[in-house]
Short mmCIF file of C-alpha atoms and ligand atoms in Angstrom, two decimals:
data_model
loop_
_atom_site.label_atom_id
_atom_site.label_comp_id
_atom_site.label_asym_id
_atom_site.label_seq_id
_atom_site.Cartn_x
_atom_site.Cartn_y
_atom_site.Cartn_z
CA MET A 12 -14.11 -4.71 12.25
CA THR A 13 -11.08 -2.78 13.43
CA ALA A 14 -7.82 -3.39 11.62
CA GLU A 15 -5.33 -2.33 14.22
CA ILE A 16 -1.87 -3.31 15.25
CA THR A 17 -1.03 -4.45 18.70
CA THR A 18 1.99 -5.83 20.54
CA PRO A 19 3.27 -9.36 19.82
CA GLN A 20 2.41 -10.30 23.40
CA GLU A 21 -1.17 -9.17 22.95
CA LEU A 22 -1.40 -10.92 19.59
CA GLN A 23 -0.30 -14.20 21.14
CA LYS A 24 -3.12 -14.09 23.66
CA MET A 25 -5.71 -14.24 20.91
CA ASP A 26 -7.03 -17.15 18.92
CA PRO A 27 -4.28 -17.90 16.40
CA VAL A 28 -5.96 -16.89 13.13
CA PHE A 29 -9.69 -16.15 13.08
CA GLY A 30 -9.44 -14.38 16.43
CA GLN A 31 -6.76 -11.92 15.33
CA LEU A 32 -7.76 -8.27 15.51
CA SER A 33 -6.87 -7.86 11.85
CA PHE A 34 -9.00 -10.81 10.74
CA ASP A 35 -11.89 -9.30 8.82
CA ASN A 36 -13.89 -12.12 7.23
CA HIS A 37 -10.97 -13.16 5.05
CA GLU A 38 -11.97 -15.96 2.69
CA GLN A 39 -8.80 -18.01 2.81
CA ILE A 40 -5.41 -17.92 4.50
CA VAL A 41 -2.73 -20.24 3.21
CA PHE A 42 0.40 -21.10 5.16
CA CYS A 43 3.22 -22.23 2.88
CA HIS A 44 6.35 -24.07 3.99
CA ASP A 45 9.16 -25.79 2.16
CA LYS A 46 11.91 -27.51 4.08
CA ASP A 47 14.51 -27.52 1.29
CA THR A 48 14.40 -23.82 0.43
CA GLY A 49 13.41 -22.65 3.92
CA LEU A 50 10.35 -20.89 2.49
CA LYS A 51 7.87 -19.68 5.07
CA ALA A 52 5.09 -17.66 3.51
CA ILE A 53 1.48 -16.73 4.17
CA ILE A 54 -1.00 -15.91 1.42
CA GLY A 55 -4.06 -13.95 2.52
CA ILE A 56 -7.16 -13.91 0.32
CA HIS A 57 -9.55 -11.35 1.74
CA ASN A 58 -12.34 -11.09 -0.80
CA THR A 59 -12.94 -12.35 -4.34
CA VAL A 60 -16.39 -10.94 -5.12
CA LEU A 61 -15.10 -8.54 -7.79
CA GLY A 62 -12.53 -10.95 -9.24
CA PRO A 63 -9.36 -12.87 -8.41
CA ALA A 64 -7.46 -11.59 -5.38
CA LEU A 65 -4.49 -9.65 -6.74
CA GLY A 66 -1.82 -8.21 -4.50
CA GLY A 67 1.93 -8.14 -4.14
CA THR A 68 4.28 -10.30 -2.17
CA ARG A 69 6.23 -8.66 0.65
CA MET A 70 9.46 -10.18 1.92
CA TRP A 71 10.33 -8.85 5.34
CA LYS A 72 12.31 -9.87 8.41
CA TYR A 73 9.34 -10.08 10.75
CA ASN A 74 10.15 -10.41 14.43
CA ASN A 75 7.75 -13.32 14.74
CA GLU A 76 5.01 -15.15 12.85
CA TRP A 77 2.26 -13.14 14.56
CA GLU A 78 3.60 -9.99 13.00
CA ALA A 79 3.70 -11.64 9.57
CA LEU A 80 0.13 -12.90 9.92
CA ASN A 81 -1.09 -9.52 11.14
CA ASP A 82 0.62 -7.85 8.19
CA VAL A 83 -0.82 -10.17 5.55
CA LEU A 84 -4.31 -9.85 7.03
CA ARG A 85 -4.12 -6.04 7.02
CA LEU A 86 -2.51 -5.82 3.59
CA SER A 87 -4.88 -8.23 1.84
CA ARG A 88 -7.90 -6.41 3.26
CA GLY A 89 -6.43 -3.14 2.01
CA MET A 90 -6.15 -4.61 -1.50
CA THR A 91 -9.88 -5.38 -1.53
CA TYR A 92 -10.62 -1.70 -0.89
CA LYS A 93 -7.93 -0.51 -3.28
CA SER A 94 -9.19 -2.46 -6.29
CA ALA A 95 -12.83 -1.75 -5.49
CA ILE A 96 -12.36 2.03 -5.20
CA SER A 97 -10.24 2.03 -8.38
CA GLY A 98 -13.00 0.36 -10.40
CA LEU A 99 -10.96 -2.77 -11.12
CA ASP A 100 -12.53 -6.21 -11.40
CA LEU A 101 -10.19 -7.63 -8.80
CA GLY A 102 -10.50 -8.93 -5.28
CA GLY A 103 -8.04 -8.38 -2.46
CA GLY A 104 -5.09 -10.59 -1.62
CA LYS A 105 -1.50 -10.32 -0.54
CA ALA A 106 1.37 -12.59 0.42
CA VAL A 107 4.23 -12.27 2.88
CA ILE A 108 7.47 -14.23 2.87
CA ILE A 109 9.21 -14.31 6.22
CA GLY A 110 12.90 -13.52 5.73
CA ASP A 111 15.48 -10.95 4.79
CA ALA A 112 15.13 -10.09 1.09
CA LYS A 113 18.82 -9.13 0.95
CA THR A 114 20.18 -12.42 2.28
CA ASP A 115 17.45 -15.09 2.19
CA LYS A 116 15.96 -14.57 -1.27
CA ASN A 117 17.06 -16.84 -4.13
CA PRO A 118 15.50 -18.23 -7.33
CA GLU A 119 14.73 -21.63 -5.76
CA LEU A 120 12.80 -20.01 -2.93
CA MET A 121 10.89 -17.76 -5.34
CA GLN A 122 10.03 -20.73 -7.59
CA LYS A 123 8.77 -22.71 -4.64
CA PHE A 124 6.67 -19.72 -3.64
CA GLY A 125 5.37 -19.59 -7.23
CA GLU A 126 4.32 -23.24 -6.97
CA PHE A 127 2.21 -22.43 -3.92
CA VAL A 128 0.62 -19.52 -5.82
CA HIS A 129 -0.06 -21.89 -8.71
CA SER A 130 -1.75 -24.39 -6.40
CA LEU A 131 -4.51 -21.80 -5.82
CA SER A 132 -5.45 -22.02 -9.52
CA GLY A 133 -5.69 -18.26 -10.07
CA LYS A 134 -7.76 -17.37 -7.03
CA TYR A 135 -4.70 -15.39 -5.90
CA ILE A 136 -2.48 -13.53 -8.38
CA THR A 137 0.80 -12.12 -7.12
CA ALA A 138 3.00 -9.10 -7.96
CA GLU A 139 5.84 -7.08 -6.38
CA ASP A 140 5.77 -5.47 -2.95
CA VAL A 141 8.51 -4.45 -0.52
CA GLY A 142 11.55 -6.72 -0.87
CA MET A 143 10.62 -7.84 -4.40
CA VAL A 144 11.80 -6.69 -7.81
CA THR A 145 10.57 -7.36 -11.34
CA ALA A 146 13.17 -10.12 -11.83
CA ASP A 147 11.62 -12.03 -8.89
CA MET A 148 8.24 -11.95 -10.62
CA ASP A 149 9.89 -13.28 -13.78
CA THR A 150 11.19 -16.19 -11.69
CA VAL A 151 7.69 -16.83 -10.35
CA ARG A 152 6.40 -16.66 -13.96
CA ASP A 153 8.59 -19.68 -14.77
CA VAL A 154 6.25 -21.85 -12.69
CA THR A 155 2.87 -20.10 -12.81
CA PRO A 156 0.87 -17.72 -15.02
CA TYR A 157 -0.76 -16.25 -11.90
CA VAL A 158 1.72 -13.41 -11.54
CA THR A 159 1.80 -9.79 -12.75
CA GLY A 160 4.43 -7.08 -12.66
CA ILE A 161 6.70 -9.20 -14.83
CA SER A 162 9.23 -7.56 -17.11
CA GLU A 163 8.27 -5.86 -20.35
CA ALA A 164 10.69 -8.21 -22.14
CA ARG A 165 8.45 -11.10 -21.07
CA GLY A 166 5.25 -9.35 -22.08
CA GLY A 167 4.51 -7.78 -18.71
CA SER A 168 4.01 -4.22 -17.53
CA GLY A 169 7.36 -3.94 -15.74
CA ASN A 170 8.06 -2.24 -12.43
CA PRO A 171 4.79 -0.73 -11.11
CA SER A 172 6.49 1.72 -8.71
CA PRO A 173 6.78 4.75 -11.05
CA VAL A 174 3.05 4.53 -11.79
CA THR A 175 2.31 4.20 -8.07
CA ALA A 176 4.38 7.33 -7.45
CA TYR A 177 2.49 9.20 -10.17
CA GLY A 178 -0.82 8.31 -8.51
CA VAL A 179 0.45 9.42 -5.11
CA TYR A 180 1.55 12.70 -6.70
CA MET A 181 -1.96 13.15 -8.18
CA GLY A 182 -3.61 12.32 -4.84
CA MET A 183 -1.29 14.74 -3.03
CA LYS A 184 -2.13 17.52 -5.48
CA ALA A 185 -5.85 16.88 -4.96
CA ALA A 186 -5.40 16.99 -1.17
CA ALA A 187 -3.44 20.25 -1.49
CA LYS A 188 -6.22 21.71 -3.65
CA TYR A 189 -8.76 20.76 -1.00
CA GLN A 190 -6.72 21.99 1.97
CA PHE A 191 -4.82 24.99 0.59
CA GLY A 192 -7.12 26.03 -2.28
CA SER A 193 -4.52 25.28 -4.97
CA ASP A 194 -2.90 22.12 -6.24
CA ASN A 195 0.31 23.94 -7.03
CA LEU A 196 3.02 22.36 -4.88
CA ALA A 197 5.75 24.88 -5.73
CA GLY A 198 7.16 26.27 -2.49
CA LYS A 199 5.32 23.73 -0.33
CA LYS A 200 7.44 22.07 2.36
CA ILE A 201 7.03 18.31 1.88
CA LEU A 202 8.57 15.57 3.99
CA VAL A 203 8.92 12.22 2.22
CA GLN A 204 9.54 9.24 4.53
CA GLY A 205 11.01 6.24 2.71
CA ILE A 206 13.02 6.89 -0.44
CA GLY A 207 12.59 3.50 -2.05
CA HIS A 208 11.18 2.57 -5.45
CA VAL A 209 8.10 4.78 -5.01
CA GLY A 210 9.63 7.47 -2.80
CA GLU A 211 12.38 8.34 -5.26
CA THR A 212 10.02 8.88 -8.20
CA LEU A 213 7.69 10.91 -5.99
CA VAL A 214 10.63 13.10 -4.93
CA SER A 215 11.51 13.64 -8.60
CA HIS A 216 7.93 14.81 -9.44
CA LEU A 217 7.87 17.10 -6.40
CA CYS A 218 11.28 18.65 -7.04
CA GLN A 219 10.38 19.19 -10.68
CA GLU A 220 7.34 21.17 -9.58
CA GLY A 221 9.43 23.31 -7.23
CA ALA A 222 8.39 21.85 -3.90
CA LEU A 223 10.82 22.12 -0.97
CA VAL A 224 11.40 18.44 -0.31
CA GLN A 225 12.98 16.93 2.78
CA MET A 226 13.69 13.20 2.94
CA VAL A 227 14.01 10.52 5.63
CA ASP A 228 15.24 6.98 5.08
CA LEU A 229 17.04 4.29 7.07
CA SER A 230 19.77 4.29 4.43
CA ALA A 231 22.12 7.30 4.53
CA GLN A 232 23.62 6.23 1.21
CA ARG A 233 20.22 6.22 -0.45
CA LEU A 234 19.49 9.70 0.89
CA GLU A 235 22.79 11.02 -0.44
CA GLU A 236 22.21 9.51 -3.89
CA VAL A 237 18.67 10.86 -4.27
CA SER A 238 19.60 14.24 -2.79
CA GLN A 239 22.34 14.68 -5.38
CA LYS A 240 20.08 13.56 -8.21
CA TYR A 241 17.12 15.90 -7.57
CA GLY A 242 18.40 18.54 -5.13
CA ALA A 243 16.07 17.45 -2.30
CA GLN A 244 17.25 18.09 1.27
CA ILE A 245 18.00 15.36 3.79
CA PHE A 246 15.96 15.87 6.99
CA THR A 247 18.30 16.55 9.89
CA GLY A 248 15.94 17.32 12.79
CA ASP A 249 15.42 15.14 15.87
CA ASP A 250 11.82 14.17 15.27
CA MET A 251 10.41 14.03 11.77
CA TYR A 252 6.80 13.82 12.94
CA SER A 253 6.88 17.25 14.56
CA ALA A 254 8.74 18.78 11.62
CA ASP A 255 7.41 22.12 10.42
CA VAL A 256 6.15 21.03 6.99
CA ASP A 257 2.97 21.48 4.92
CA ILE A 258 2.71 17.90 3.68
CA TYR A 259 3.85 14.57 5.11
CA ALA A 260 4.23 11.70 2.62
CA PRO A 261 4.61 8.29 4.30
CA CYS A 262 6.32 6.07 1.72
CA ALA A 263 8.07 3.50 3.94
CA LEU A 264 6.04 0.97 5.93
CA GLY A 265 2.56 1.20 7.46
CA ALA A 266 1.13 2.35 10.81
CA THR A 267 3.30 5.47 11.11
CA ILE A 268 0.22 7.43 12.18
CA ASN A 269 -0.28 5.96 15.61
CA ASP A 270 -0.74 6.87 19.29
CA ASP A 271 2.85 8.15 19.50
CA THR A 272 2.78 10.36 16.41
CA VAL A 273 -0.78 11.47 15.73
CA TYR A 274 -0.71 14.52 18.03
CA LYS A 275 2.79 15.58 16.98
CA ILE A 276 2.14 15.92 13.25
CA LYS A 277 2.26 19.56 12.13
CA ALA A 278 1.67 18.90 8.42
CA LYS A 279 -1.79 19.92 7.19
CA VAL A 280 -1.90 17.24 4.51
CA ILE A 281 -0.90 13.58 4.69
CA ALA A 282 -0.57 11.83 1.34
CA GLY A 283 1.79 8.95 0.71
CA ALA A 284 2.34 5.51 -0.78
CA ALA A 285 2.62 3.28 2.27
CA ASN A 286 -0.19 0.80 2.84
CA ASN A 287 -2.16 1.02 6.09
CA GLN A 288 -0.71 4.32 7.26
CA LEU A 289 -3.27 4.64 10.04
CA ALA A 290 -2.42 2.18 12.83
CA ASN A 291 -6.12 2.17 13.66
CA GLU A 292 -8.45 3.77 11.14
CA ASN A 293 -11.23 4.09 13.75
CA VAL A 294 -9.01 6.02 16.15
CA HIS A 295 -6.34 7.88 14.22
CA GLY A 296 -8.49 8.93 11.23
CA PRO A 297 -10.93 10.90 13.43
CA ILE A 298 -8.05 12.47 15.43
CA LEU A 299 -6.47 13.76 12.21
CA GLN A 300 -9.81 15.17 11.15
CA GLU A 301 -10.34 16.91 14.51
CA ARG A 302 -6.87 18.40 14.18
CA GLY A 303 -7.73 19.81 10.74
CA ILE A 304 -5.28 17.55 8.92
CA VAL A 305 -6.45 16.27 5.53
CA TYR A 306 -5.63 12.60 5.10
CA ALA A 307 -5.70 11.22 1.56
CA PRO A 308 -6.74 7.54 1.91
CA ASP A 309 -3.68 5.41 1.25
CA PHE A 310 -5.41 2.64 -0.67
CA LEU A 311 -6.95 5.21 -2.99
CA ILE A 312 -3.89 7.24 -3.90
CA ASN A 313 -1.37 4.40 -4.03
CA ALA A 314 -3.45 2.40 -6.54
CA GLY A 315 -1.31 3.34 -9.56
CA GLY A 316 0.71 0.15 -9.22
CA ILE A 317 -2.27 -2.16 -9.28
CA ILE A 318 -3.85 -0.14 -12.09
CA ASN A 319 -0.61 -0.72 -14.01
CA VAL A 320 -0.35 -4.48 -13.37
CA TYR A 321 -4.08 -4.94 -14.06
CA GLY A 322 -3.24 -3.97 -17.65
CA GLU A 323 -1.61 -7.40 -17.97
CA ILE A 324 -5.00 -9.01 -17.26
CA ALA A 325 -7.34 -6.47 -18.88
CA HIS A 326 -4.96 -6.02 -21.83
CA TYR A 327 -4.31 -2.31 -21.79
CA GLY A 328 -0.96 -0.58 -22.11
CA LYS A 329 1.06 2.02 -20.22
CA GLU A 330 -0.80 4.99 -21.70
CA GLU A 331 -4.17 3.76 -20.46
CA ALA A 332 -2.63 2.86 -17.08
CA LEU A 333 -1.33 6.42 -16.73
CA ARG A 334 -4.65 7.90 -17.80
CA ARG A 335 -6.50 5.86 -15.18
CA THR A 336 -3.88 6.73 -12.58
CA GLU A 337 -4.16 10.43 -13.34
CA ASN A 338 -7.85 10.13 -12.52
CA ILE A 339 -6.86 9.48 -8.88
CA TYR A 340 -6.81 13.30 -8.67
CA ASN A 341 -10.56 13.49 -9.42
CA THR A 342 -11.50 10.49 -7.28
CA THR A 343 -9.60 11.92 -4.30
CA LEU A 344 -11.48 15.22 -4.51
CA GLU A 345 -14.79 13.33 -4.87
CA ILE A 346 -13.99 11.33 -1.73
CA PHE A 347 -13.21 14.48 0.28
CA ASN A 348 -16.54 15.97 -0.76
CA TYR A 349 -18.42 12.74 -0.02
CA ALA A 350 -16.76 12.67 3.42
CA VAL A 351 -17.99 16.19 4.19
CA GLN A 352 -21.51 15.42 2.96
CA HIS A 353 -21.75 12.25 5.01
CA GLN A 354 -19.81 13.56 8.02
CA MET A 355 -17.16 10.90 8.02
CA THR A 356 -13.39 10.73 7.59
CA PRO A 357 -12.04 10.47 4.03
CA GLN A 358 -10.77 6.97 4.86
CA LYS A 359 -14.24 5.84 5.93
CA ALA A 360 -15.80 7.57 2.92
CA ALA A 361 -13.51 5.71 0.51
CA MET A 362 -14.24 2.46 2.33
CA ALA A 363 -17.98 3.02 2.17
CA ILE A 364 -17.91 3.62 -1.59
CA ALA A 365 -15.72 0.53 -2.10
CA GLU A 366 -18.03 -1.59 0.08
CA ASN A 367 -21.08 -0.43 -1.90
CA ARG A 368 -19.48 -1.51 -5.14
CA ILE A 369 -18.64 -4.95 -3.70
CA GLU A 370 -22.14 -5.35 -2.28
CA GLN A 371 -23.75 -4.49 -5.60
CA ARG A 372 -21.58 -7.02 -7.39
CA ARG A 373 -22.36 -9.64 -4.77
CA LYS A 374 -26.06 -9.19 -5.48
CA GLU A 375 -25.48 -9.35 -9.25
CA ASN A 376 -23.38 -12.50 -8.86
CA ALA A 377 -26.13 -14.12 -6.79
CA LYS A 378 -28.78 -13.58 -9.50
P1 LIG B 424 10.95 -0.02 -1.06
O1 LIG B 424 11.27 -1.22 -0.25
O2 LIG B 424 11.55 0.15 -2.40
O3 LIG B 424 11.29 1.30 -0.23
C1 LIG B 424 10.98 1.46 1.12
C2 LIG B 424 12.01 2.46 1.65
O4 LIG B 424 11.61 2.82 2.97
C3 LIG B 424 13.41 1.91 1.74
O5 LIG B 424 14.33 2.82 1.15
C4 LIG B 424 13.66 1.77 3.26
O6 LIG B 424 15.01 1.99 3.62
C5 LIG B 424 12.76 2.84 3.78
N1 LIG B 424 12.34 2.64 5.17
C6 LIG B 424 11.90 1.49 5.76
N2 LIG B 424 11.58 1.71 7.05
C7 LIG B 424 11.81 3.04 7.26
C8 LIG B 424 11.67 3.88 8.38
N3 LIG B 424 11.25 3.42 9.55
N4 LIG B 424 12.01 5.18 8.25
C9 LIG B 424 12.45 5.68 7.06
N5 LIG B 424 12.60 4.92 5.96
C10 LIG B 424 12.29 3.61 6.06
O7 LIG B 424 9.34 0.01 -1.15
P2 LIG B 424 8.45 0.75 -2.23
O8 LIG B 424 8.14 -0.20 -3.32
O9 LIG B 424 9.01 2.08 -2.52
O10 LIG B 424 7.08 0.92 -1.40
C11 LIG B 424 6.96 1.87 -0.36
C12 LIG B 424 5.62 1.72 0.32
O11 LIG B 424 4.57 1.91 -0.63
C13 LIG B 424 5.38 0.35 0.94
O12 LIG B 424 4.61 0.50 2.11
C14 LIG B 424 4.55 -0.38 -0.11
O13 LIG B 424 3.74 -1.38 0.44
C15 LIG B 424 3.72 0.77 -0.63
N6 LIG B 424 3.26 0.55 -2.00
C16 LIG B 424 4.15 0.32 -2.98
C17 LIG B 424 3.69 0.12 -4.29
C18 LIG B 424 4.65 -0.11 -5.42
O14 LIG B 424 4.21 -0.03 -6.59
N7 LIG B 424 5.90 -0.33 -5.16
C19 LIG B 424 2.31 0.14 -4.56
C20 LIG B 424 1.43 0.42 -3.51
C21 LIG B 424 1.91 0.60 -2.22
#
C-alpha cells in the first residue's frame, strides 16, 4: 500500500486509523494520554515477525493529531524495512510525542511515557529520535528495561547519531561510485539539509574528505557554529532544491522529495539520513529514476543508529557496530545492481529484499 502524505483536510475525511493512507497492516497502535503530565503520545507497532518492534521516539510540535498519527504510521513501517534490510532480528515500531521538545519535555513526562512503553511488555522497545537526547532515554530506563540508546555510563551504547552519520557517509560513497564511477567525494559539491545530530557528523566526514559542502538549517546559529568548526559553506541561494550540486543529503525531516521539489532537483545523487524522504515512494521514486538521479534508499543508509542500539540487545560493542555499519557501502551497491536487474527503483528493490526476509521468517515461525 502507498505510504504518502496528504493534507490535514484530506486526512480528516478518512476513517480515523485503519483507513489512513499510511496505514499498512500495522499490528498495533497505542494512544497514550496522561492528564497530570500532559503526555499525548502514539506508539506504532508495524510488524514483529523478525523480533520486537524497535524504533525511536520523536517529539514534535505537530499541527494536529492527524499529522502525528500519519508520522508514526510512516515511521514505524520504515523501521520494519530498516531492520529487515540490515539483517537485524527486530521488527518495526516507532513512537511520537505531541509537543515542543524545547518547552514541553520534562522528566515526569518522559517517565510517564516510559510506563506506557513498559505496559507493552517488550513488544515495543524505544530509543532516541528527533527531539530526544540520550539523557531522556536514561529517564525512560528508570521505569522500563525496554529502551535502548541509553548512556554508556548506564551500560548503553550512547548517542546513536554519529554511527548513523557514518552509515549515511558509506551509503553516499556507494551511490557516488555507482553514479560517478568513483566513491571519492573530494571536490564534489554536496548540499546537506539539516545540521542536527546526524547532519553535523556527516558534514565533518565530508569536509575531511575534501568535499565542497554547503549547509541549510532553520537555525542560523547552528549553521555559523558548524561552518566555523569544519569550514563548510552556508547555502545562500533562494531555492536549495534547484541548487547546482552533485549530491543532495536530506538530513532534516521527511518528505522533502515531493511534487514541488522532484523536478527541480539538479543533484545526480540523493543520499541522506532523514526517514521517509520520498513523499510517495510509488510516484517520486520513479520520477527520480527517469531523471537519472540515483536515490540511495533512506532506510538502508540511515540504519547505523539502529545497528548501534541493537548492540545493547545482541551484546556487541561499538567496534562491531561500526563494522556492520561500514557494510552499508556494500549493501547499497548490491541494491543498485538488484534494482537494475529487476527493473525497479532502488527503494522498491530494498523493500523487496526486506519483504522476502520477513516472509521467510514468517514461514519458519509458523513451522
Ligand atoms: P536533529 O533534530 O538533531 O536535527 C534536525 C535538524 O534539522 C535540526 O538542526 C533542525 O533545525 C533542522 N531542520 C528541521 N527542519 C528543517 C528544514 N525544513 N530545513 C532545514 N533544516 C531543518 O535530528 P537528527 O537526529 O540529526 O536526525 C535527522 C534526521 O535523520 C531525522 O529525520 C531522523 O529521523 C533521521 N534519523 C536519525 C537517526 C539518528 O541516529 N539520530 C537515525 C536514523 C534516522
